[in-house]
Coordinates of C-alpha atoms (C1' of nucleotides) in Angstrom, one line a residue:
Chain A
X1 CA -40.0 -2.2 -5.9
X2 CA -40.3 -4.6 -8.8
X3 CA -43.6 -4.6 -10.1
X4 CA -43.6 -0.6 -10.2
X5 CA -42.3 -0.7 -13.9
X6 CA -45.6 -2.6 -14.9
X7 CA -47.7 -1.5 -12.6
X8 CA -46.7 2.5 -14.6
X9 CA -47.3 0.8 -18.1
X10 CA -50.2 -0.8 -17.3
X11 CA -52.0 2.8 -15.9
X12 CA -50.5 4.3 -18.6
X13 CA -51.7 2.0 -21.6
X14 CA -55.1 1.9 -20.3
X15 CA -57.9 2.3 -22.9
X16 CA -59.8 3.2 -21.1
X17 CA -57.8 6.5 -19.1
X18 CA -56.7 7.3 -22.1
X19 CA -59.6 7.9 -23.4
X20 CA -61.0 9.8 -20.4
X21 CA -58.4 11.8 -20.2
X22 CA -58.1 12.7 -24.1
X23 CA -62.2 13.8 -23.7
X24 CA -61.3 15.5 -20.0
X25 CA -58.9 17.3 -21.6
X26 CA -60.8 17.9 -25.3
X27 CA -64.3 19.5 -23.4
X28 CA -62.6 21.3 -21.4
X29 CA -60.3 23.3 -24.6
X30 CA -64.0 23.0 -26.1
X31 CA -66.0 24.5 -23.2
X32 CA -63.3 27.6 -22.1
X33 CA -63.4 28.5 -26.2
X34 CA -67.1 28.1 -26.2
X35 CA -68.2 30.0 -23.1
X36 CA -68.9 33.3 -24.8
X37 CA -71.7 32.3 -26.0
X38 CA -73.1 30.4 -22.6
X39 CA -72.9 27.1 -24.0
X40 CA -71.3 24.6 -23.5
X41 CA -69.8 21.7 -25.5
X42 CA -72.2 18.5 -24.0
X43 CA -75.1 21.2 -24.6
X44 CA -74.0 21.9 -28.0
X45 CA -73.9 18.4 -28.4
X46 CA -77.7 18.2 -27.4
X47 CA -78.8 21.4 -29.4
X48 CA -77.6 20.1 -32.3
X49 CA -79.2 16.8 -31.6
X50 CA -82.5 18.2 -30.9
X51 CA -82.1 20.6 -34.1
X52 CA -81.2 17.5 -35.8
X53 CA -84.2 15.1 -35.0
X54 CA -86.2 17.7 -34.7
X55 CA -89.1 17.3 -31.9
X56 CA -88.0 13.9 -30.6
X57 CA -87.9 12.0 -27.6
X58 CA -86.0 11.5 -24.9
X59 CA -85.6 7.7 -25.4
X60 CA -84.9 8.2 -29.4
X61 CA -81.9 11.1 -28.8
X62 CA -80.1 9.0 -25.9
X63 CA -79.3 6.5 -28.5
X64 CA -78.4 8.8 -31.0
X65 CA -75.9 10.2 -28.1
X66 CA -75.8 6.6 -27.6
X67 CA -75.9 8.7 -24.1
X68 CA -77.4 7.1 -20.9
X69 CA -81.4 7.6 -21.0
X70 CA -81.3 9.3 -17.8
X71 CA -78.9 11.2 -17.8
X72 CA -79.9 12.4 -20.5
X73 CA -82.8 13.1 -18.7
X74 CA -81.1 15.3 -17.1
X75 CA -79.0 17.4 -19.1
X76 CA -82.1 18.0 -20.4
X77 CA -84.0 19.8 -17.9
X78 CA -80.8 22.7 -17.8
X79 CA -81.6 23.4 -21.0
X80 CA -85.4 23.5 -20.2
X81 CA -84.9 25.7 -17.4
X82 CA -82.8 28.0 -19.6
X83 CA -85.4 27.6 -22.1
X84 CA -83.5 26.5 -24.6
X85 CA -85.5 23.5 -25.3
X86 CA -89.3 22.7 -24.9
X87 CA -90.8 19.1 -23.4
X88 CA -94.2 18.7 -23.9
X89 CA -96.0 15.9 -24.3
X90 CA -96.5 13.4 -27.2
X91 CA -100.0 11.5 -28.2
X92 CA -98.4 8.6 -27.0
X93 CA -98.8 10.3 -23.4
X94 CA -95.7 8.4 -22.0
X95 CA -93.5 9.7 -24.5
X96 CA -91.9 13.0 -23.8
X97 CA -91.4 15.5 -26.7
X98 CA -88.0 17.9 -26.8
X99 CA -87.6 20.6 -29.0
X100 CA -85.7 23.6 -29.5
X101 CA -87.3 26.8 -29.1
X102 CA -86.9 30.2 -30.6
X103 CA -84.0 30.6 -28.1
X104 CA -82.6 27.2 -28.5
X105 CA -82.4 28.1 -32.2
X106 CA -79.6 31.1 -31.4
X107 CA -78.1 29.4 -28.6
X108 CA -77.0 27.2 -31.4
X109 CA -76.2 29.6 -34.3
X110 CA -74.2 32.3 -32.0
X111 CA -72.2 28.9 -30.5
X112 CA -71.8 27.7 -34.2
X113 CA -68.9 29.6 -34.7
X114 CA -66.6 29.1 -31.9
X115 CA -67.3 26.0 -32.3
X116 CA -65.7 25.6 -35.3
X117 CA -62.9 27.7 -34.2
X118 CA -62.6 25.2 -31.2
X119 CA -62.6 22.4 -33.8
X120 CA -60.6 24.1 -36.4
X121 CA -57.7 25.3 -34.2
X122 CA -57.4 21.8 -33.1
X123 CA -57.7 20.1 -36.5
X124 CA -54.8 22.7 -37.5
X125 CA -52.4 21.8 -34.9
X126 CA -53.4 18.0 -34.4
X127 CA -52.9 17.0 -38.4
X128 CA -55.8 17.2 -40.8
X129 CA -55.1 13.5 -41.8
X130 CA -54.6 12.1 -38.5
X131 CA -57.7 13.9 -37.0
X132 CA -60.2 12.2 -39.7
X133 CA -58.4 9.1 -38.9
X134 CA -58.7 9.4 -35.2
X135 CA -62.5 10.5 -35.4
X136 CA -63.3 6.7 -37.6
X137 CA -61.3 4.8 -34.8
X138 CA -63.0 6.9 -31.8
X139 CA -65.8 6.7 -33.9
X140 CA -65.2 2.5 -34.0
X141 CA -64.3 1.6 -30.7
X142 CA -67.2 3.3 -29.1
X143 CA -69.4 1.3 -31.0
X144 CA -66.9 -1.3 -30.1
X145 CA -67.0 -0.9 -26.9
X146 CA -70.9 -0.5 -26.9
X147 CA -71.3 -4.1 -28.8
X148 CA -69.1 -6.7 -27.4
X149 CA -70.3 -5.5 -24.0
X150 CA -74.1 -5.5 -24.7
X151 CA -72.1 -9.1 -25.9
X152 CA -71.1 -10.5 -22.2
Chain B
X1 CA -84.4 21.9 -43.1
X2 CA -81.9 23.0 -45.9
X3 CA -79.4 23.4 -43.2
X4 CA -79.8 20.0 -41.6
X5 CA -78.3 17.6 -43.0
X6 CA -74.7 20.3 -42.1
X7 CA -75.8 20.5 -38.5
X8 CA -75.9 16.5 -38.9
X9 CA -72.0 16.5 -40.1
X10 CA -71.1 19.1 -37.6
X11 CA -72.7 17.3 -34.2
X12 CA -70.9 13.4 -35.7
X13 CA -67.5 15.1 -36.7
X14 CA -66.4 16.9 -33.5
X15 CA -63.9 16.1 -31.2
X16 CA -65.7 16.9 -28.2
X17 CA -68.5 14.4 -28.9
X18 CA -66.9 11.2 -30.2
X19 CA -64.5 11.7 -27.2
X20 CA -66.5 11.6 -25.5
X21 CA -68.8 8.7 -26.8
X22 CA -66.4 6.8 -26.3
X23 CA -64.8 7.3 -23.2
X24 CA -68.3 6.7 -22.3
X25 CA -68.6 3.4 -23.7
X26 CA -65.1 2.4 -22.9
X27 CA -66.1 3.0 -19.0
X28 CA -68.8 1.4 -19.2
X29 CA -67.2 -2.0 -21.1
X30 CA -64.3 -2.1 -18.3
X31 CA -66.7 -1.5 -15.4
X32 CA -68.8 -4.3 -16.5
X33 CA -66.2 -6.5 -16.4
X34 CA -64.3 -5.5 -13.3
X35 CA -67.6 -5.5 -11.5
X36 CA -66.8 -8.4 -9.2
X37 CA -63.2 -7.2 -8.0
X38 CA -65.8 -4.4 -6.2
X39 CA -62.9 -1.7 -8.3
X40 CA -64.1 0.7 -11.1
X41 CA -61.9 1.4 -14.1
X42 CA -61.4 4.7 -12.6
X43 CA -60.5 3.7 -8.8
X44 CA -58.2 1.1 -10.6
X45 CA -56.7 4.0 -12.9
X46 CA -56.3 6.3 -9.0
X47 CA -55.1 2.8 -7.0
X48 CA -52.6 2.2 -10.0
X49 CA -50.9 5.9 -9.7
X50 CA -50.6 6.0 -6.2
X51 CA -49.5 2.3 -6.4
X52 CA -47.1 4.2 -9.1
X53 CA -45.6 6.9 -7.5
X54 CA -45.8 5.8 -3.8
X55 CA -46.8 7.8 -1.3
X56 CA -47.6 11.8 -3.1
X57 CA -49.5 14.7 -2.9
X58 CA -52.5 15.0 -3.9
X59 CA -51.4 18.2 -6.7
X60 CA -48.6 15.6 -7.9
X61 CA -51.3 12.7 -8.8
X62 CA -53.1 15.3 -10.2
X63 CA -50.6 16.2 -12.2
X64 CA -49.4 12.7 -13.3
X65 CA -53.4 11.9 -13.9
X66 CA -54.2 15.3 -16.0
X67 CA -57.3 15.1 -13.9
X68 CA -57.9 18.7 -11.9
X69 CA -56.7 18.7 -8.5
X70 CA -60.1 19.5 -6.3
X71 CA -61.6 16.6 -8.7
X72 CA -58.8 13.9 -7.8
X73 CA -59.5 15.1 -3.8
X74 CA -63.4 13.8 -3.7
X75 CA -62.6 10.8 -5.9
X76 CA -59.9 10.0 -3.3
X77 CA -62.7 10.2 -0.1
X78 CA -64.1 7.4 -1.8
X79 CA -61.1 5.0 -2.0
X80 CA -59.7 6.5 1.5
X81 CA -63.5 6.1 3.1
X82 CA -63.0 2.2 1.9
X83 CA -60.1 2.2 3.6
X84 CA -58.0 1.7 0.2
X85 CA -56.5 4.7 0.3
X86 CA -54.2 6.2 4.2
X87 CA -54.6 10.3 3.6
X88 CA -51.9 11.9 5.7
X89 CA -50.3 15.0 7.0
X90 CA -46.5 15.7 5.5
X91 CA -43.5 17.3 6.2
X92 CA -44.6 20.1 4.5
X93 CA -47.7 20.8 6.6
X94 CA -49.8 22.0 3.8
X95 CA -49.7 18.9 1.9
X96 CA -51.7 16.0 2.3
X97 CA -49.8 12.9 1.2
X98 CA -51.8 9.6 -0.6
X99 CA -50.3 6.3 0.1
X100 CA -51.9 2.4 -0.3
X101 CA -52.9 0.9 2.6
X102 CA -53.1 -3.4 2.6
X103 CA -56.0 -3.4 1.7
X104 CA -55.8 -0.9 -1.4
X105 CA -52.7 -3.6 -2.8
X106 CA -55.1 -6.5 -2.3
X107 CA -58.3 -4.2 -4.0
X108 CA -55.3 -3.7 -7.3
X109 CA -54.5 -7.6 -7.2
X110 CA -57.9 -8.1 -7.4
X111 CA -58.9 -6.2 -9.4
X112 CA -55.7 -6.3 -11.7
X113 CA -56.6 -9.5 -14.0
X114 CA -59.7 -8.5 -15.1
X115 CA -58.2 -5.0 -16.4
X116 CA -56.1 -7.2 -18.3
X117 CA -59.3 -9.1 -19.1
X118 CA -61.0 -6.1 -20.8
X119 CA -58.0 -4.6 -22.1
X120 CA -57.4 -7.6 -23.8
X121 CA -60.8 -8.9 -25.4
X122 CA -61.2 -4.9 -26.7
X123 CA -57.7 -4.9 -28.2
X124 CA -58.6 -8.7 -30.0
X125 CA -61.1 -7.4 -31.3
X126 CA -59.3 -4.2 -32.8
X127 CA -57.0 -5.3 -34.1
X128 CA -54.0 -4.2 -32.2
X129 CA -51.4 -1.9 -34.5
X130 CA -54.4 0.0 -35.1
X131 CA -55.1 -0.2 -30.3
X132 CA -51.5 1.3 -30.4
X133 CA -51.8 3.5 -33.2
X134 CA -55.1 5.3 -30.9
X135 CA -53.8 5.3 -27.6
X136 CA -50.6 7.4 -29.3
X137 CA -53.2 9.0 -30.8
X138 CA -55.5 9.9 -28.1
X139 CA -52.4 10.6 -25.8
X140 CA -51.6 13.3 -28.3
X141 CA -55.1 15.0 -28.1
X142 CA -54.8 15.3 -24.4
X143 CA -51.7 16.8 -24.4
X144 CA -52.8 18.8 -27.9
X145 CA -56.0 20.1 -26.4
X146 CA -54.4 21.0 -22.8
X147 CA -51.2 22.3 -24.3
X148 CA -52.9 25.0 -26.8
X149 CA -55.3 25.6 -23.9
X150 CA -53.2 26.5 -21.6
X151 CA -51.8 28.7 -24.6
X152 CA -55.1 31.0 -24.7
Chain C
dA1 C1' -38.6 39.8 11.7
dT2 C1' -42.5 40.9 8.5
dC3 C1' -44.8 40.6 5.5
dA4 C1' -46.5 40.3 0.4
dT5 C1' -46.1 36.0 -2.2
dT6 C1' -46.7 31.7 -3.5
dA7 C1' -48.2 26.9 -2.8
dT8 C1' -51.3 23.6 -0.9
dA9 C1' -55.9 22.0 -0.1
dG10 C1' -60.6 22.0 1.1
dT11 C1' -65.5 23.8 -0.4
dG12 C1' -69.5 25.5 -2.6
dT13 C1' -71.9 24.5 -7.2
dA14 C1' -73.6 22.7 -10.6
dT15 C1' -72.7 19.7 -14.8
dA16 C1' -72.5 14.8 -16.6
dT17 C1' -72.6 9.9 -16.2
dG18 C1' -75.0 6.0 -15.2
dC19 C1' -77.8 1.3 -12.5
dA20 C1' -81.4 0.0 -9.6
dC21 C1' -85.5 0.9 -9.3
dA22 C1' -91.0 3.1 -9.3
dT23 C1' -94.3 4.7 -12.3
dA24 C1' -97.7 5.5 -16.0
dT25 C1' -99.0 4.3 -20.7
dT26 C1' -100.1 1.8 -24.7
dC27 C1' -100.0 -2.9 -27.0
dT28 C1' -101.4 -8.1 -27.1
dC29 C1' -103.8 -11.7 -26.7
dG30 C1' -107.3 -14.7 -25.4
Chain D
dC1 C1' -112.8 -6.3 -22.6
dG2 C1' -108.8 -7.0 -18.9
dA3 C1' -104.2 -8.8 -17.2
dG4 C1' -100.0 -9.3 -18.2
dA5 C1' -96.2 -8.1 -21.0
dA6 C1' -93.7 -4.8 -23.1
dT7 C1' -92.5 0.6 -23.8
dA8 C1' -91.1 4.9 -22.5
dT9 C1' -90.2 7.5 -18.6
dG10 C1' -88.6 9.7 -14.0
dT11 C1' -86.0 9.6 -9.3
dG12 C1' -83.5 8.2 -5.1
dC13 C1' -78.2 7.3 -4.8
dA14 C1' -73.0 7.2 -6.7
dT15 C1' -69.3 8.4 -9.1
dA16 C1' -66.5 12.2 -11.8
dT17 C1' -65.5 16.2 -13.5
dA18 C1' -64.7 21.3 -13.0
dC19 C1' -64.3 26.3 -11.8
dA20 C1' -64.3 29.9 -8.0
dC21 C1' -63.5 30.7 -3.5
dT22 C1' -61.4 30.5 1.2
dA23 C1' -58.0 29.0 4.5
dT24 C1' -53.9 27.5 5.7
dA25 C1' -48.9 27.0 6.1
dA26 C1' -44.1 27.9 3.4
dT27 C1' -41.5 31.2 1.4
dG28 C1' -38.9 35.3 0.1
dA29 C1' -37.2 40.0 0.1
dT30 C1' -36.6 44.0 2.3

DNA sequence: ATCATTATAGTGTATATGCACATATTCTCG
DNA sequence: CGAGAATATGTGCATATACACTATAATGAT
């Protein structure tokens, strides 16, 4: 029994737990609001990345998204089967080039206002200043974890 | 073309994207360091929650972990098949009571020093003050997303 | 006592995530 | 040019996540 209070603090101060919990809750929040568009938050991010980078290889997209390459491969499959992205061979025949289809553009346009709605609602309640700071913190945390993980 | 720079900022300032990215990177960081213990970061969290709450129902554990109940059901299955937790019927025969086994205690003890190592390394590099603030921010963000999500 | 309501849990399905491994292509150097 | 290194991708496996639905057990109201 004497150990339990310590164990508590361990659990609730765990960076990993808190990061994952926040990610779960925020994802659900965005997904709910964006549901009418038929685009989930994670898919919105991918579509946005493809739109931003233009036709790009899976590896390049994965690097930009700080996402495992093989994860992206599979996630793109769903978008491709819905016809939102088109995957074709590049000049380098090892590469697969991912591009946004017309339907993908449409979906992105349809989802963007809802994304703004979710984002704005959250920021309004969280406080703009504090939100800005947290986004920067989370970005740095991600970068740091990747960096010192690579060292080891 | 003229829209792209805007789309960029949209993507990189997305709360959901940043939260998920941080969660991914941090999870990988913790998992790498904790690998020798045979306990993954997510499992460590679950074991900790069971240890903390003592024998508890799946629903109660899920609430404490801010995790979907059905997700926990499946995640516990892995721990149960490894013999780290024991799942039995409660007095209320609808309930399943989850308890830490001896092997579970052992695994938790084995993993805890490695967890500290990961945690300490991250905090040292991130800065203690800033880390503390971020943990609080992430906790509040998770709670806020759940709260205003429920409203809607 | 009975039946409607509520509470607890599990399953089917689908997406998200990453590691280890296998495959195909390009490049580099002798 | 040809063999081995480097690069780009995909697959098998396992875990993580959640929604919709179903089944079972307790509770409560009449």
